[in-house]
Amino acid sequence: QVVLEESGGGLVRAGDSLTLSCLASGRTLESVNIAMGWFRQAPGKEREFVAAISWNRLFTEYADSVKGRFTISRDNSRKTVYLQMNSLTPEDTGVYYCAAGSSYHRFISGEREWWGQGTRVTVSS
């Protein structure tokens, strides 16, 4: 079992930057050697993929809408994954969810085993 807890959301203006954090709790192998990523859900829309990173940080994946602006990273010593968001726009508004899975390949393919409860990001124009 892996428990994910997001933090760092808030209200910002367009052009600002914000960094989200997701702390993974559980047994060492389950909380460290796992693929992790971020999803978001805008008001009235379905949840969409944002970014993912493998446990060893060798592989990352980004949605086209955030590529070049967002950076996903992780600190395994702290069991935390981060999402650095730059040049934010109102289109980035939504609830951001942290997710994790035991296989990076399956994670990218759509298999995510654990989810956080989300942290809200609001970008004003």
Short mmCIF file of C-alpha atoms in Angstrom, two decimals:
data_model
loop_
_atom_site.label_atom_id
_atom_site.label_comp_id
_atom_site.label_asym_id
_atom_site.label_seq_id
_atom_site.Cartn_x
_atom_site.Cartn_y
_atom_site.Cartn_z
CA GLN A 1 0.00 0.00 0.00
CA VAL A 2 1.23 3.47 -0.95
CA VAL A 3 -0.32 6.66 0.35
CA LEU A 4 0.23 9.83 -1.65
CA GLU A 5 -0.25 13.33 -0.31
CA GLU A 6 0.00 16.42 -2.51
CA SER A 7 0.78 19.94 -1.38
CA GLY A 8 1.78 23.29 -2.83
CA GLY A 9 -1.35 24.33 -4.68
CA GLY A 10 -2.70 27.83 -4.50
CA LEU A 11 -3.84 30.92 -6.33
CA VAL A 12 -1.35 32.53 -8.70
CA ARG A 13 -1.36 34.93 -11.59
CA ALA A 14 -0.65 34.14 -15.22
CA GLY A 15 3.07 34.00 -15.83
CA ASP A 16 3.86 32.95 -12.28
CA SER A 17 5.58 29.77 -11.18
CA LEU A 18 4.50 27.18 -8.67
CA THR A 19 5.97 23.95 -7.39
CA LEU A 20 3.84 21.04 -6.25
CA SER A 21 5.04 18.26 -3.99
CA CYS A 22 3.82 14.73 -3.45
CA LEU A 23 4.96 12.71 -0.48
CA ALA A 24 4.78 8.93 -0.75
CA SER A 25 4.29 6.91 2.40
CA GLY A 26 4.61 3.17 2.89
CA ARG A 27 7.28 0.50 2.81
CA THR A 28 10.59 1.55 1.30
CA LEU A 29 10.34 -0.51 -1.89
CA GLU A 30 6.78 0.56 -2.45
CA SER A 31 7.38 4.26 -1.83
CA VAL A 32 10.77 4.62 -3.57
CA ASN A 33 11.07 2.09 -6.39
CA ILE A 34 7.90 3.17 -8.11
CA ALA A 35 6.96 5.25 -11.09
CA MET A 36 5.24 8.49 -10.19
CA GLY A 37 3.46 11.20 -12.05
CA TRP A 38 1.00 14.03 -12.11
CA PHE A 39 -2.47 14.41 -13.54
CA ARG A 40 -4.86 17.32 -13.47
CA GLN A 41 -8.56 17.90 -13.81
CA ALA A 42 -9.93 21.25 -14.87
CA PRO A 43 -13.47 22.29 -13.91
CA GLY A 44 -15.96 20.49 -16.12
CA LYS A 45 -13.29 18.39 -17.82
CA GLU A 46 -11.91 14.90 -17.45
CA ARG A 47 -8.66 14.12 -15.73
CA GLU A 48 -5.64 14.37 -18.02
CA PHE A 49 -2.04 13.24 -17.89
CA VAL A 50 0.58 15.88 -17.11
CA ALA A 51 3.95 14.24 -16.44
CA ALA A 52 5.61 11.04 -15.25
CA ILE A 53 9.00 9.94 -13.99
CA SER A 54 10.59 6.55 -13.40
CA TRP A 55 11.91 5.56 -9.99
CA ASN A 56 15.54 5.94 -11.11
CA ARG A 57 14.83 9.28 -12.83
CA LEU A 58 16.08 7.94 -16.17
CA PHE A 59 12.77 8.40 -17.95
CA THR A 60 10.30 11.24 -18.02
CA GLU A 61 7.20 11.96 -20.04
CA TYR A 62 5.22 15.17 -20.49
CA ALA A 63 1.94 16.14 -22.02
CA ASP A 64 2.37 18.38 -25.04
CA SER A 65 0.43 21.12 -23.30
CA VAL A 66 3.05 21.47 -20.56
CA LYS A 67 6.24 20.44 -22.31
CA GLY A 68 8.89 23.11 -21.93
CA ARG A 69 7.07 24.77 -19.03
CA PHE A 70 6.73 22.02 -16.43
CA THR A 71 9.47 19.87 -14.97
CA ILE A 72 8.93 16.70 -12.99
CA SER A 73 11.59 15.53 -10.57
CA ARG A 74 11.91 13.36 -7.50
CA ASP A 75 13.96 13.09 -4.36
CA ASN A 76 13.89 9.47 -3.31
CA SER A 77 15.59 10.20 -0.01
CA ARG A 78 12.54 12.26 0.88
CA LYS A 79 10.13 9.97 -0.98
CA THR A 80 8.84 13.03 -2.75
CA VAL A 81 8.06 13.87 -6.35
CA TYR A 82 7.84 17.47 -7.52
CA LEU A 83 6.19 19.31 -10.35
CA GLN A 84 7.77 22.66 -11.12
CA MET A 85 5.34 24.73 -13.13
CA ASN A 86 6.52 27.82 -14.96
CA SER A 87 4.79 30.36 -17.18
CA LEU A 88 1.42 29.35 -15.81
CA THR A 89 -1.72 30.24 -17.72
CA PRO A 90 -5.41 30.06 -16.82
CA GLU A 91 -5.55 26.81 -18.83
CA ASP A 92 -3.39 25.23 -16.15
CA THR A 93 -6.12 25.74 -13.56
CA GLY A 94 -7.42 22.57 -11.97
CA VAL A 95 -6.93 20.00 -9.28
CA TYR A 96 -3.56 18.32 -9.60
CA TYR A 97 -3.31 14.69 -8.56
CA CYS A 98 -0.24 12.66 -7.78
CA ALA A 99 -0.21 9.04 -8.93
CA ALA A 100 2.12 6.07 -8.58
CA GLY A 101 2.59 2.62 -10.03
CA SER A 102 4.93 -0.34 -9.70
CA SER A 103 5.94 -0.31 -13.38
CA TYR A 104 6.93 2.74 -15.39
CA HIS A 105 5.97 1.09 -18.68
CA ARG A 106 2.55 0.13 -17.40
CA PHE A 107 2.19 3.54 -15.75
CA ILE A 108 2.70 5.27 -19.10
CA SER A 109 0.33 2.79 -20.70
CA GLY A 110 -2.42 3.69 -18.26
CA GLU A 111 -1.95 1.52 -15.19
CA ARG A 112 -1.70 3.60 -12.00
CA GLU A 113 -2.18 1.80 -8.73
CA TRP A 114 -2.28 4.65 -6.23
CA TRP A 115 -3.65 8.18 -6.20
CA GLY A 116 -3.48 11.19 -3.95
CA GLN A 117 -6.45 13.35 -3.09
CA GLY A 118 -5.26 16.33 -5.10
CA THR A 119 -4.16 19.91 -4.58
CA ARG A 120 -5.92 22.80 -6.25
CA VAL A 121 -4.15 25.23 -8.56
CA THR A 122 -5.89 28.36 -9.75
CA VAL A 123 -4.27 30.67 -12.28
CA SER A 124 -5.89 34.04 -12.77
CA SER A 125 -5.49 36.13 -15.90
#
